[in-house]
Coordinates of C-alpha atoms in Angstrom, one line a residue:
M1 CA 21.4 7.7 -1.4
F2 CA 20.5 7.0 2.2
N3 CA 23.7 7.8 4.1
G4 CA 23.7 4.5 5.9
K5 CA 20.1 4.8 7.1
K6 CA 17.9 1.8 6.7
K7 CA 14.8 2.6 8.7
I8 CA 11.5 2.6 6.8
T9 CA 8.6 4.5 8.4
G10 CA 5.1 4.2 7.1
V11 CA 2.3 6.7 7.7
G12 CA -1.2 5.7 6.9
S13 CA -4.6 4.4 7.8
A14 CA -4.6 1.8 10.6
L15 CA -7.4 -0.5 9.3
V16 CA -8.4 -4.1 9.7
D17 CA -9.2 -6.0 6.6
M18 CA -12.4 -8.1 6.5
L19 CA -11.9 -10.5 3.6
I20 CA -14.6 -12.4 1.9
R21 CA -14.8 -14.3 -1.4
E22 CA -17.9 -13.6 -3.5
E23 CA -19.2 -13.4 -7.1
D24 CA -19.1 -10.4 -9.4
T25 CA -22.9 -10.1 -8.9
Y26 CA -22.3 -9.3 -5.2
V27 CA -20.0 -6.4 -6.1
K28 CA -22.4 -5.1 -8.7
A29 CA -25.3 -5.3 -6.1
L30 CA -23.2 -3.1 -3.8
G31 CA -23.0 -0.5 -6.5
A32 CA -19.2 -0.4 -6.9
E33 CA -16.9 -0.7 -9.9
K34 CA -14.8 -3.9 -9.5
G35 CA -11.2 -3.3 -8.5
G36 CA -11.9 0.1 -7.0
M37 CA -12.1 1.6 -3.5
T38 CA -15.2 3.2 -2.1
L39 CA -15.4 5.2 1.2
V40 CA -18.5 4.1 3.1
E41 CA -20.0 4.3 6.6
N42 CA -19.8 1.5 9.0
D43 CA -23.4 0.5 8.6
F44 CA -22.8 -0.1 4.9
I45 CA -20.2 -2.7 5.7
E46 CA -22.5 -4.3 8.3
K47 CA -25.4 -4.5 5.8
A48 CA -23.1 -5.8 3.1
L49 CA -22.0 -8.6 5.4
E50 CA -25.6 -9.5 6.0
Q51 CA -26.0 -10.2 2.2
T52 CA -23.3 -12.9 2.1
P53 CA -23.3 -16.3 3.9
H54 CA -19.5 -16.1 4.2
S55 CA -17.8 -15.1 7.5
P56 CA -14.9 -12.6 6.9
E57 CA -11.3 -13.3 7.8
V58 CA -10.0 -10.3 9.9
V59 CA -6.4 -9.2 9.8
S60 CA -4.5 -5.9 10.0
G61 CA -4.5 -3.9 6.8
G62 CA -4.1 -0.5 5.2
S63 CA -1.8 0.1 2.3
A64 CA 1.2 1.6 4.1
C65 CA 0.8 -0.9 6.9
N66 CA 0.9 -3.8 4.5
T67 CA 4.1 -2.5 3.0
I68 CA 5.7 -1.9 6.4
V69 CA 4.7 -5.4 7.6
G70 CA 6.5 -6.7 4.5
V71 CA 9.6 -4.7 5.3
G72 CA 9.5 -6.1 8.9
R73 CA 9.2 -9.7 7.6
L74 CA 12.2 -9.2 5.3
G75 CA 14.3 -8.2 8.4
G76 CA 14.1 -4.5 7.9
D77 CA 13.8 -1.7 10.5
A78 CA 10.1 -1.1 10.1
H79 CA 7.9 1.5 11.9
F80 CA 4.3 2.3 11.4
V81 CA 2.4 5.5 12.4
G82 CA -1.4 5.5 12.7
V83 CA -4.5 5.8 15.0
L84 CA -6.8 3.0 16.0
G85 CA -9.7 2.5 18.3
K86 CA -9.7 1.1 21.8
D87 CA -11.5 -2.0 20.8
G88 CA -11.0 -5.6 19.7
F89 CA -10.1 -4.7 16.2
G90 CA -7.5 -2.3 17.5
D91 CA -6.0 -5.2 19.6
I92 CA -5.9 -7.4 16.5
F93 CA -4.1 -4.6 14.6
T94 CA -1.4 -4.0 17.3
S95 CA -0.8 -7.7 17.8
D96 CA -0.3 -8.2 14.1
L97 CA 2.3 -5.4 13.9
E98 CA 4.3 -6.8 16.8
K99 CA 4.3 -10.4 15.6
N100 CA 5.4 -9.2 12.1
C101 CA 8.5 -7.3 13.5
V102 CA 7.0 -3.8 13.1
Y103 CA 7.5 -1.1 15.8
P104 CA 4.1 0.4 16.4
M105 CA 3.8 4.2 16.7
L106 CA 0.1 4.2 17.4
A107 CA -2.3 6.6 19.0
V108 CA -5.5 5.3 20.5
S109 CA -9.0 6.9 20.1
Q110 CA -12.4 6.3 21.5
T111 CA -13.6 6.1 17.9
P112 CA -13.9 2.5 16.6
T113 CA -11.0 1.2 14.6
G114 CA -11.3 1.6 10.8
K115 CA -12.1 -1.3 8.6
V116 CA -12.1 -2.4 5.0
L117 CA -14.5 -4.9 3.5
S118 CA -12.4 -6.5 0.8
V119 CA -14.4 -8.6 -1.7
I120 CA -12.4 -11.1 -3.7
T121 CA -14.1 -12.2 -6.9
P122 CA -13.3 -15.5 -8.8
D123 CA -10.8 -13.7 -11.1
A124 CA -8.7 -12.9 -8.0
Q125 CA -9.6 -9.2 -8.2
R126 CA -10.4 -7.3 -5.0
T127 CA -12.9 -4.5 -4.5
M128 CA -12.7 -2.5 -1.3
F129 CA -15.3 -0.7 0.8
T130 CA -13.5 1.4 3.4
H131 CA -14.8 2.9 6.7
L132 CA -11.9 5.0 8.0
G133 CA -13.1 5.2 11.6
A134 CA -10.4 6.2 14.1
S135 CA -7.7 6.3 11.3
T136 CA -8.9 9.8 10.3
E137 CA -7.9 11.2 13.6
L138 CA -4.2 11.1 12.9
D139 CA -3.3 14.7 13.9
P140 CA -1.2 16.6 11.3
A141 CA 0.3 18.6 14.2
G142 CA 1.7 15.4 15.6
I143 CA 3.6 14.5 12.5
T144 CA 7.0 16.1 13.0
E145 CA 10.7 15.7 12.0
E146 CA 11.0 13.5 15.1
T147 CA 8.5 11.1 13.6
F148 CA 11.0 10.3 10.9
Q149 CA 14.2 10.5 12.9
D150 CA 16.9 8.3 11.3
T151 CA 14.4 7.3 8.6
A152 CA 15.7 6.4 5.1
I153 CA 12.3 6.2 3.4
A154 CA 9.0 7.5 4.5
V155 CA 6.2 5.3 3.0
V156 CA 3.1 7.4 2.3
E157 CA 0.0 5.9 1.0
G158 CA -2.1 7.7 -1.6
Y159 CA -5.2 7.5 0.5
L160 CA -3.8 10.3 2.7
L161 CA -4.7 12.6 -0.2
F162 CA -8.2 12.5 1.1
N163 CA -6.8 14.5 4.1
P164 CA -4.8 17.3 2.5
E165 CA -3.5 18.8 5.7
L166 CA -2.3 15.4 6.9
M167 CA -0.7 14.6 3.6
K168 CA 1.2 17.9 3.5
A169 CA 2.3 17.7 7.1
T170 CA 3.6 14.2 6.5
V171 CA 5.7 14.9 3.4
N172 CA 7.0 18.2 4.8
A173 CA 8.1 16.5 8.0
A174 CA 9.7 13.6 6.2
Q175 CA 11.6 15.9 3.8
K176 CA 12.8 18.1 6.7
A177 CA 14.1 15.0 8.5
G178 CA 16.1 14.0 5.4
A179 CA 14.0 11.0 4.5
R180 CA 13.1 10.1 0.9
V181 CA 9.4 10.0 0.3
S182 CA 7.8 7.0 -1.4
L183 CA 4.2 7.6 -2.6
D184 CA 2.0 4.8 -3.9
L185 CA -0.9 6.1 -5.8
A186 CA -3.2 3.5 -4.0
S187 CA -6.2 3.4 -6.4
F188 CA -7.5 5.0 -9.6
D189 CA -10.4 6.4 -7.5
V190 CA -8.0 8.3 -5.3
V191 CA -6.2 9.7 -8.3
E192 CA -9.4 10.8 -10.0
N193 CA -10.7 12.5 -6.9
C194 CA -7.4 14.2 -5.7
K195 CA -5.5 14.8 -8.9
S196 CA -4.6 18.5 -8.3
L197 CA -3.2 17.9 -4.8
L198 CA -1.4 14.8 -6.1
E199 CA 0.3 16.8 -8.8
E200 CA 1.4 19.4 -6.3
I201 CA 2.7 16.9 -3.8
A202 CA 4.4 14.7 -6.5
H203 CA 6.2 17.7 -8.0
T204 CA 7.6 19.0 -4.7
H205 CA 8.1 16.2 -2.3
V206 CA 8.1 12.7 -3.9
D207 CA 11.3 10.8 -4.6
I208 CA 9.8 7.4 -5.4
L209 CA 6.5 7.3 -7.2
I210 CA 4.7 3.9 -7.6
A211 CA 1.6 3.2 -9.7
N212 CA -0.2 0.4 -11.4
E213 CA -1.4 0.8 -15.0
D214 CA -4.9 2.0 -14.0
E215 CA -3.5 4.6 -11.5
A216 CA -0.9 5.7 -14.0
R217 CA -3.6 6.1 -16.7
A218 CA -5.8 8.2 -14.4
F219 CA -2.8 10.4 -13.3
T220 CA -1.0 10.9 -16.6
G221 CA -3.8 10.4 -19.2
H222 CA -1.7 7.9 -21.1
S223 CA -2.8 4.3 -21.8
D224 CA 0.5 3.7 -23.6
E225 CA 2.9 2.2 -21.0
D226 CA 6.0 3.9 -22.4
K227 CA 4.3 7.3 -22.3
A228 CA 2.8 6.7 -18.9
L229 CA 6.2 5.7 -17.4
A230 CA 7.9 8.7 -19.0
A231 CA 5.2 11.0 -17.5
L232 CA 5.6 9.5 -14.1
S233 CA 9.3 9.9 -14.2
E234 CA 8.9 13.6 -14.6
Y235 CA 7.7 13.8 -11.0
A236 CA 10.2 11.6 -9.1
E237 CA 13.8 10.4 -9.1
I238 CA 12.5 6.8 -9.3
A239 CA 9.2 6.0 -11.0
V240 CA 7.6 2.6 -11.1
L241 CA 4.8 1.3 -13.3
K242 CA 3.4 -2.1 -12.3
V243 CA 1.6 -4.0 -15.0
G244 CA 0.3 -7.0 -13.1
K245 CA 1.2 -10.5 -14.3
R246 CA 3.3 -8.9 -17.1
G247 CA 5.8 -7.5 -14.6
S248 CA 6.9 -3.9 -14.0
Y249 CA 9.0 -1.1 -15.3
I250 CA 11.4 1.2 -13.3
A251 CA 12.5 4.6 -14.6
H252 CA 15.6 6.2 -13.1
A253 CA 18.3 8.6 -14.4
G254 CA 16.9 8.6 -17.9
K255 CA 16.9 4.8 -18.2
N256 CA 14.1 2.3 -18.1
I257 CA 14.5 -1.1 -16.5
T258 CA 12.1 -4.0 -17.3
I259 CA 11.3 -6.4 -14.4
A260 CA 10.1 -9.8 -15.4
P261 CA 7.1 -11.2 -13.5
Q262 CA 7.5 -14.1 -11.2
M263 CA 4.8 -16.4 -12.7
V264 CA 2.3 -18.2 -10.4
D265 CA -0.2 -20.8 -11.3
N266 CA -2.7 -20.3 -8.6
A267 CA -3.4 -16.6 -8.0
V268 CA -6.4 -16.3 -5.8
D269 CA -6.5 -12.7 -4.5
T270 CA -4.7 -9.5 -5.5
T271 CA -5.2 -7.9 -2.1
G272 CA -1.9 -6.4 -1.0
A273 CA -0.1 -7.3 -4.2
G274 CA 1.1 -3.7 -4.8
D275 CA 1.8 -3.1 -1.2
L276 CA 4.0 -6.1 -0.8
W277 CA 5.7 -5.3 -4.2
A278 CA 6.6 -2.0 -2.6
A279 CA 7.9 -3.7 0.5
G280 CA 10.4 -5.8 -1.5
F281 CA 11.4 -2.8 -3.6
L282 CA 12.0 -0.4 -0.8
F283 CA 13.8 -2.9 1.4
G284 CA 16.1 -3.5 -1.6
L285 CA 16.7 0.2 -2.0
V286 CA 17.8 0.9 1.6
N287 CA 20.1 -2.1 1.5
G288 CA 21.9 -0.8 -1.6
Y289 CA 20.7 -3.4 -4.1
P290 CA 20.8 -2.5 -7.8
L291 CA 17.4 -1.5 -9.1
E292 CA 17.2 -4.8 -11.1
K293 CA 17.6 -6.7 -7.8
C294 CA 15.1 -4.5 -6.0
G295 CA 12.6 -5.2 -8.8
E296 CA 13.3 -8.9 -8.6
L297 CA 12.7 -9.0 -4.8
A298 CA 9.5 -6.9 -5.3
S299 CA 8.2 -9.2 -7.9
A300 CA 8.8 -12.2 -5.6
C301 CA 6.8 -10.5 -2.8
G302 CA 3.9 -9.7 -5.1
A303 CA 3.9 -13.2 -6.5
E304 CA 3.7 -14.8 -3.1
V305 CA 0.9 -12.7 -1.7
V306 CA -1.5 -13.3 -4.6
Q307 CA -1.4 -17.0 -3.8
V308 CA -3.2 -16.5 -0.5
I309 CA -6.3 -14.7 0.7
G310 CA -5.4 -11.3 2.2
A311 CA -2.1 -9.4 2.4
K312 CA -0.2 -11.7 4.7
I313 CA 2.4 -13.9 3.2
P314 CA 2.8 -17.2 5.1
E315 CA 6.1 -18.3 6.6
E316 CA 6.9 -20.7 3.7
G317 CA 6.5 -17.9 1.3
W318 CA 8.9 -15.7 3.2
E319 CA 11.4 -18.5 3.2
R320 CA 11.3 -18.6 -0.6
I321 CA 11.7 -14.8 -0.8
R322 CA 14.6 -14.7 1.6
K323 CA 16.5 -17.1 -0.7
L324 CA 16.8 -14.1 -3.1
L325 CA 18.7 -12.1 -0.5

């Protein structure tokens, strides 16, 4: 499928995650639907932080970035493309990439680095408030075939749908370079707001389509999982439907594969669960693993990350995952 190529290149928003644990009432007071993602201005985040006694933990984030970091930690050839600010948050972001074995392909702007306030409620659900900052300045003209030179899979986050020109430039360049395009639908809010563009991109450019049950329902209109998976598979060679702690389903070549969940007793935060699932799955694909094994590795990555706050799996977690290799 990949002609010996193993590089995985991600394109997305270079953001820092600001993680806090709060009650459902806090999310409600901020006017958001729990589990969603809302675009906000920087002052919204600052005011929201004034309403909690908790100090946030700050780490590199962004959907595609989380996936690429996972690929790097698995030992893959991982590259990330984005724009950050010339500030302390940007320094944190770059340092995190390098220490997690990711090659940074980053432009620097005078605009502050983008950030995400990720509110984790007692049920381990996360609700995100995103200020894109410098990440919006990724120039479509700068995304070329050379960006994806020797790339097996281009990881494209659904959030790029908010920037149609950038999304189109990215998938076109990846396709011209011979890379397979993996698109994660990111959030049901993204799907609902960008459905027509998503349908266009998925039909013409996407090889691997990944969605959770909420995103699949918003995209396909089907609550029934079999119908949702079938609808997703009409768009891409490989379609994935993640159903949380019940596992996942993979559709390929007219067959459906059920991936059992890796059970955990102490899930504390779902931040990055889907992103790290994708890391394991895509790493498995470029290394020629059977789809069942790719799904098993993906499930292990997702299970490890929900046991910690944020999207960074600790070293002991990676050691357990590597035993599957």
